[in-house]
mmCIF file of C-alpha atoms and ligand atoms in Angstrom:
data_model
loop_
_atom_site.group_PDB
_atom_site.id
_atom_site.type_symbol
_atom_site.label_atom_id
_atom_site.label_comp_id
_atom_site.label_asym_id
_atom_site.label_seq_id
_atom_site.Cartn_x
_atom_site.Cartn_y
_atom_site.Cartn_z
ATOM 1 C CA UNK L 139 6.302 -0.664 25.208
ATOM 2 C CA UNK L 140 3.270 1.697 24.873
ATOM 3 C CA UNK L 141 4.424 5.052 24.380
ATOM 4 C CA UNK L 142 1.415 8.054 24.229
ATOM 5 C CA UNK L 143 2.214 11.436 23.940
ATOM 6 C CA UNK L 144 -0.150 13.480 25.906
ATOM 7 C CA UNK L 145 1.444 16.875 24.664
ATOM 8 C CA UNK L 146 4.522 17.902 22.586
ATOM 9 C CA UNK L 147 5.645 21.245 22.010
ATOM 10 C CA UNK L 148 6.981 24.623 23.915
ATOM 11 C CA UNK L 149 2.906 24.936 25.630
ATOM 12 C CA UNK L 150 3.431 21.806 27.270
ATOM 13 C CA UNK L 151 5.019 18.275 27.233
ATOM 14 C CA UNK L 152 3.836 14.995 28.775
ATOM 15 C CA UNK L 153 4.439 11.233 27.709
ATOM 16 C CA UNK L 154 2.931 8.025 29.112
ATOM 17 C CA UNK L 155 5.176 5.318 29.006
ATOM 18 C CA UNK L 156 4.095 1.564 29.804
ATOM 19 C CA UNK L 157 5.393 -2.007 29.575
ATOM 20 C CA UNK L 158 2.094 -3.414 30.851
ATOM 21 C CA UNK L 159 3.299 -3.810 34.486
ATOM 22 C CA UNK L 160 5.307 -0.743 35.316
ATOM 23 C CA UNK L 161 3.469 3.059 33.756
ATOM 24 C CA UNK L 162 5.889 6.166 34.217
ATOM 25 C CA UNK L 163 5.392 9.705 32.931
ATOM 26 C CA UNK L 164 7.959 11.608 31.251
ATOM 27 C CA UNK L 165 7.542 15.491 31.831
ATOM 28 C CA UNK L 166 4.288 17.048 33.467
ATOM 29 C CA UNK L 167 4.387 20.272 31.365
ATOM 30 C CA UNK L 168 0.540 20.422 31.371
ATOM 31 C CA UNK L 169 -2.215 21.495 33.841
ATOM 32 C CA UNK L 170 -3.016 18.574 36.527
ATOM 33 C CA UNK L 171 -6.724 18.994 35.105
ATOM 34 C CA UNK L 172 -5.590 18.029 31.736
ATOM 35 C CA UNK L 173 -3.162 15.233 32.659
ATOM 36 C CA UNK L 174 -5.668 13.595 34.652
ATOM 37 C CA UNK L 175 -8.179 14.104 31.341
ATOM 38 C CA UNK L 176 -5.336 13.373 28.847
ATOM 39 C CA UNK L 177 -4.962 10.279 30.723
ATOM 40 C CA UNK L 178 -7.884 8.966 31.547
ATOM 41 C CA UNK L 179 -7.422 9.403 35.236
ATOM 42 C CA UNK L 180 -4.414 6.903 35.046
ATOM 43 C CA UNK L 181 -2.328 9.941 36.236
ATOM 44 C CA UNK L 182 -2.046 10.311 39.418
ATOM 45 C CA UNK L 183 -3.222 7.045 41.342
ATOM 46 C CA UNK L 184 -1.995 4.586 38.588
ATOM 47 C CA UNK L 185 1.628 5.433 37.268
ATOM 48 C CA UNK L 186 4.689 4.577 39.390
ATOM 49 C CA UNK L 187 6.723 7.873 39.003
ATOM 50 C CA UNK L 188 6.949 11.043 36.828
ATOM 51 C CA UNK L 189 10.465 11.556 35.263
ATOM 52 C CA UNK L 190 11.471 15.342 34.542
ATOM 53 C CA UNK L 191 14.543 16.692 32.273
ATOM 54 C CA UNK L 192 14.522 20.105 33.569
ATOM 55 C CA UNK L 193 12.585 23.230 35.292
ATOM 56 C CA UNK L 194 11.002 24.546 32.512
ATOM 57 C CA UNK L 195 7.321 25.069 32.632
ATOM 58 C CA UNK L 196 6.331 23.519 29.380
ATOM 59 C CA UNK L 197 7.869 20.230 31.158
ATOM 60 C CA UNK L 198 7.498 21.088 34.566
ATOM 61 C CA UNK L 199 3.919 22.604 35.163
ATOM 62 C CA UNK L 200 2.066 20.026 37.310
ATOM 63 C CA UNK L 201 5.113 18.776 39.613
ATOM 64 C CA UNK L 202 3.938 20.502 42.771
ATOM 65 C CA UNK L 203 0.758 18.428 42.156
ATOM 66 C CA UNK L 204 2.228 15.180 41.195
ATOM 67 C CA UNK L 205 4.140 15.185 44.038
ATOM 68 C CA UNK L 206 1.417 16.638 46.746
ATOM 69 C CA UNK L 207 -0.736 13.600 45.080
ATOM 70 C CA UNK L 208 1.853 11.226 45.990
ATOM 71 C CA UNK L 209 3.726 10.435 43.056
ATOM 72 C CA UNK L 210 7.500 9.834 43.351
ATOM 73 C CA UNK L 211 9.114 12.505 40.858
ATOM 74 C CA UNK L 212 12.729 11.678 39.865
ATOM 75 C CA UNK L 213 14.872 14.905 38.358
ATOM 76 C CA UNK L 214 17.828 16.830 38.510
ATOM 77 C CA UNK L 215 18.955 18.553 41.655
ATOM 78 C CA UNK L 216 18.767 21.945 40.089
ATOM 79 C CA UNK L 217 15.205 21.394 38.534
ATOM 80 C CA UNK L 218 13.849 21.057 42.471
ATOM 81 C CA UNK L 219 16.133 23.545 43.698
ATOM 82 C CA UNK L 220 14.514 26.209 40.826
ATOM 83 C CA UNK L 221 10.938 24.587 41.150
ATOM 84 C CA UNK L 222 11.340 25.319 45.427
ATOM 85 C CA UNK L 223 10.441 21.356 45.832
ATOM 86 C CA UNK L 224 13.784 19.888 47.224
ATOM 87 C CA UNK L 225 12.752 19.149 50.241
ATOM 88 C CA UNK L 226 9.548 17.315 49.299
ATOM 89 C CA UNK L 227 9.405 13.402 50.509
ATOM 90 C CA UNK L 228 8.602 12.509 46.738
ATOM 91 C CA UNK L 229 11.386 14.432 45.218
ATOM 92 C CA UNK L 230 14.333 12.226 44.209
ATOM 93 C CA UNK L 231 16.940 13.760 42.883
ATOM 94 C CA UNK L 232 19.059 12.092 40.062
ATOM 95 C CA UNK L 233 22.287 12.046 38.389
ATOM 96 C CA UNK L 234 24.026 12.208 34.938
ATOM 97 C CA UNK L 235 24.884 8.216 34.288
ATOM 98 C CA UNK L 236 22.980 7.453 37.140
ATOM 99 C CA UNK L 237 21.315 3.926 37.001
ATOM 100 C CA UNK L 238 17.972 4.006 38.544
ATOM 101 C CA UNK L 239 15.087 1.545 39.094
ATOM 102 C CA UNK L 240 11.435 1.889 38.803
ATOM 103 C CA UNK L 241 8.968 -0.963 38.856
ATOM 104 C CA UNK L 242 10.325 -2.800 35.826
ATOM 105 C CA UNK L 243 12.051 -0.334 34.361
ATOM 106 C CA UNK L 244 15.841 0.306 34.348
ATOM 107 C CA UNK L 245 16.782 3.724 33.750
ATOM 108 C CA UNK L 246 19.960 5.622 32.781
ATOM 109 C CA UNK L 247 20.448 9.529 33.165
ATOM 110 C CA UNK L 248 21.654 10.982 30.139
ATOM 111 C CA UNK L 249 23.382 14.552 29.846
ATOM 112 C CA UNK L 250 21.794 17.045 27.566
ATOM 113 C CA UNK L 251 22.572 20.270 26.623
ATOM 114 C CA UNK L 252 20.179 23.430 26.983
ATOM 115 C CA UNK L 253 20.195 26.077 28.701
ATOM 116 C CA UNK L 254 19.338 25.056 31.989
ATOM 117 C CA UNK L 255 20.200 21.474 33.371
ATOM 118 C CA UNK L 256 18.720 19.100 31.663
ATOM 119 C CA UNK L 257 18.507 15.142 31.445
ATOM 120 C CA UNK L 258 17.398 12.667 29.194
ATOM 121 C CA UNK L 259 16.793 9.377 29.712
ATOM 122 C CA UNK L 260 17.483 5.815 28.408
ATOM 123 C CA UNK L 261 15.301 3.018 29.543
ATOM 124 C CA UNK L 262 14.920 -0.642 29.430
ATOM 125 C CA UNK L 263 11.851 -2.784 30.253
ATOM 126 C CA UNK L 264 12.408 -6.073 31.777
ATOM 127 C CA UNK L 265 9.112 -7.195 30.612
ATOM 128 C CA UNK L 266 8.827 -6.572 27.402
ATOM 129 C CA UNK L 267 13.074 -6.618 26.877
ATOM 130 C CA UNK L 268 12.894 -3.519 24.878
ATOM 131 C CA UNK L 269 14.975 -0.175 25.254
ATOM 132 C CA UNK L 270 13.640 3.692 24.542
ATOM 133 C CA UNK L 271 15.975 6.688 23.869
ATOM 134 C CA UNK L 272 14.160 10.148 25.089
ATOM 135 C CA UNK L 273 15.790 13.396 24.322
ATOM 136 C CA UNK L 274 14.309 16.708 24.346
ATOM 137 C CA UNK L 275 15.412 20.189 24.725
ATOM 138 C CA UNK L 276 19.220 19.906 23.692
ATOM 139 C CA UNK L 277 21.201 20.990 21.153
ATOM 140 C CA UNK L 278 23.306 17.820 21.241
ATOM 141 C CA UNK L 279 23.013 13.910 22.339
ATOM 142 C CA UNK L 280 26.285 12.774 22.956
ATOM 143 C CA UNK L 281 25.107 9.191 24.160
ATOM 144 C CA UNK L 282 25.154 6.575 21.570
ATOM 145 C CA UNK L 283 23.567 3.490 22.790
ATOM 146 C CA UNK L 284 24.336 0.511 20.902
ATOM 147 C CA UNK L 285 20.865 -1.041 21.627
ATOM 148 C CA UNK L 286 17.619 0.983 21.053
ATOM 149 C CA UNK L 287 14.007 0.352 19.807
ATOM 150 C CA UNK L 288 12.153 3.306 20.219
ATOM 151 C CA UNK L 289 13.390 6.699 20.068
ATOM 152 C CA UNK L 290 12.007 9.835 21.047
ATOM 153 C CA UNK L 291 13.813 12.857 20.037
ATOM 154 C CA UNK L 292 13.149 16.341 19.595
ATOM 155 C CA UNK L 293 12.857 18.217 16.100
ATOM 156 C CA UNK L 294 12.238 21.790 17.277
ATOM 157 C CA UNK L 295 12.842 23.924 13.987
ATOM 158 C CA UNK L 296 14.108 24.229 10.748
ATOM 159 C CA UNK L 297 16.940 26.976 10.659
ATOM 160 C CA UNK L 298 15.569 28.332 7.359
ATOM 161 C CA UNK L 299 12.541 28.820 9.147
ATOM 162 C CA UNK L 300 13.596 31.105 11.851
ATOM 163 C CA UNK L 301 14.025 34.618 11.184
ATOM 164 C CA UNK L 302 17.821 36.028 12.260
ATOM 165 C CA UNK L 303 17.868 38.127 15.490
ATOM 166 C CA UNK L 304 17.969 37.069 19.507
ATOM 167 C CA UNK L 305 15.977 33.873 19.233
ATOM 168 C CA UNK L 306 17.844 32.529 16.409
ATOM 169 C CA UNK L 307 20.654 32.595 18.539
ATOM 170 C CA UNK L 308 19.110 31.214 21.421
ATOM 171 C CA UNK L 309 17.001 27.953 20.003
ATOM 172 C CA UNK L 310 20.817 27.303 17.992
ATOM 173 C CA UNK L 311 21.918 26.966 21.584
ATOM 174 C CA UNK L 312 19.392 25.305 23.047
ATOM 175 C CA UNK L 313 17.051 23.060 20.799
ATOM 176 C CA UNK L 314 17.685 20.523 18.163
ATOM 177 C CA UNK L 315 17.068 21.348 14.929
ATOM 178 C CA UNK L 316 15.882 18.885 12.205
ATOM 179 C CA UNK L 317 19.406 18.656 10.492
ATOM 180 C CA UNK L 318 20.693 17.631 13.869
ATOM 181 C CA UNK L 319 18.181 15.218 14.678
ATOM 182 C CA UNK L 320 18.756 13.691 11.406
ATOM 183 C CA UNK L 321 22.690 13.738 11.799
ATOM 184 C CA UNK L 322 22.357 12.120 15.441
ATOM 185 C CA UNK L 323 19.731 9.621 13.915
ATOM 186 C CA UNK L 324 21.989 8.722 11.166
ATOM 187 C CA UNK L 325 25.329 8.267 13.624
ATOM 188 C CA UNK L 326 23.566 5.384 15.728
ATOM 189 C CA UNK L 327 22.804 2.068 14.820
ATOM 190 C CA UNK L 328 19.029 1.557 13.995
ATOM 191 C CA UNK L 329 19.150 -2.019 13.100
ATOM 192 C CA UNK L 330 16.609 -2.641 15.953
ATOM 193 C CA UNK L 331 14.684 0.782 15.948
ATOM 194 C CA UNK L 332 11.042 -0.212 15.636
ATOM 195 C CA UNK L 333 9.607 3.501 15.604
ATOM 196 C CA UNK L 334 10.883 7.441 15.685
ATOM 197 C CA UNK L 335 8.565 9.678 17.786
ATOM 198 C CA UNK L 336 9.447 13.420 16.771
ATOM 199 C CA UNK L 337 8.652 15.777 19.674
ATOM 200 C CA UNK L 338 8.395 19.320 20.483
ATOM 201 C CA UNK L 339 8.117 20.988 17.039
ATOM 202 C CA UNK L 340 7.773 24.446 16.959
ATOM 203 C CA UNK L 341 4.672 26.029 15.793
ATOM 204 C CA UNK L 342 6.299 28.662 13.762
ATOM 205 C CA UNK L 343 9.860 26.953 12.938
ATOM 206 C CA UNK L 344 8.999 23.572 11.544
ATOM 207 C CA UNK L 345 6.824 21.728 9.356
ATOM 208 C CA UNK L 346 5.582 18.440 10.285
ATOM 209 C CA UNK L 347 5.055 16.712 7.254
ATOM 210 C CA UNK L 348 8.347 17.773 6.051
ATOM 211 C CA UNK L 349 9.974 16.723 8.887
ATOM 212 C CA UNK L 350 8.479 13.533 9.112
ATOM 213 C CA UNK L 351 8.966 12.729 5.267
ATOM 214 C CA UNK L 352 12.906 13.313 6.106
ATOM 215 C CA UNK L 353 13.532 11.192 9.290
ATOM 216 C CA UNK L 354 11.529 8.323 7.406
ATOM 217 C CA UNK L 355 13.732 8.815 4.352
ATOM 218 C CA UNK L 356 16.685 8.785 6.161
ATOM 219 C CA UNK L 357 16.228 5.910 8.681
ATOM 220 C CA UNK L 358 13.751 4.067 7.019
ATOM 221 C CA UNK L 359 11.846 3.747 10.068
ATOM 222 C CA UNK L 360 7.942 4.210 10.895
ATOM 223 C CA UNK L 361 8.349 7.909 12.252
ATOM 224 C CA UNK L 362 5.577 9.540 14.629
ATOM 225 C CA UNK L 363 4.717 13.407 14.982
ATOM 226 C CA UNK L 364 3.892 13.500 18.338
ATOM 227 C CA UNK L 365 0.713 16.035 18.749
ATOM 228 C CA UNK L 366 0.562 19.140 20.416
HETATM 229 ZN ZN1 LIG T 559 10.387 22.723 26.357
HETATM 230 ZN ZN1 LIG T 560 13.342 23.984 27.785
#
């Protein structure tokens, strides 16, 4: 699978995933203009679909533009409702534990724990026979896939870098700390993992080099920090 991070932070998220046959966008949290530019105009005409995890603007900014450009968008019912586009014929509602086929990708929707309804994805490519786990904006990942080749996972903050107060409380109940990310990675079978991508690092509460080093040390796998 070809995995490209176009944006990854609280300012915007977008990832382009392709197996050579099917190309999907996961998240569309940057402007439509930037989406087009950063994908060299693969968006919107040459993608098969867009998947969204939840309604927050840093994941959904271009949703309306994509729908209107004729792109099938898959998200939870609550996400479309919050964005006011439930009636759009390109808006495809998905459910936790549901199974969906998009071209040569088979997708299982996973439940995430955020401060609004949020899902993750477990994606299999029939072309490459590889599995991708995608999980962000969550303080807990329940699913433990037994077979995974690529992991895209949030590592938002290091609690030691977060000041006491309201924001700290919100973070703990909505995002993944590096400790939670590490604990999760240690709890699953990493035997077939080729690469781990760390997503959605907080500008103020994370340390790129340290996060990368920690995850590499804990897993023995190549780690890439998704570019902002
Ligand atoms: Zn976010
Ligand atoms: Zn969010």
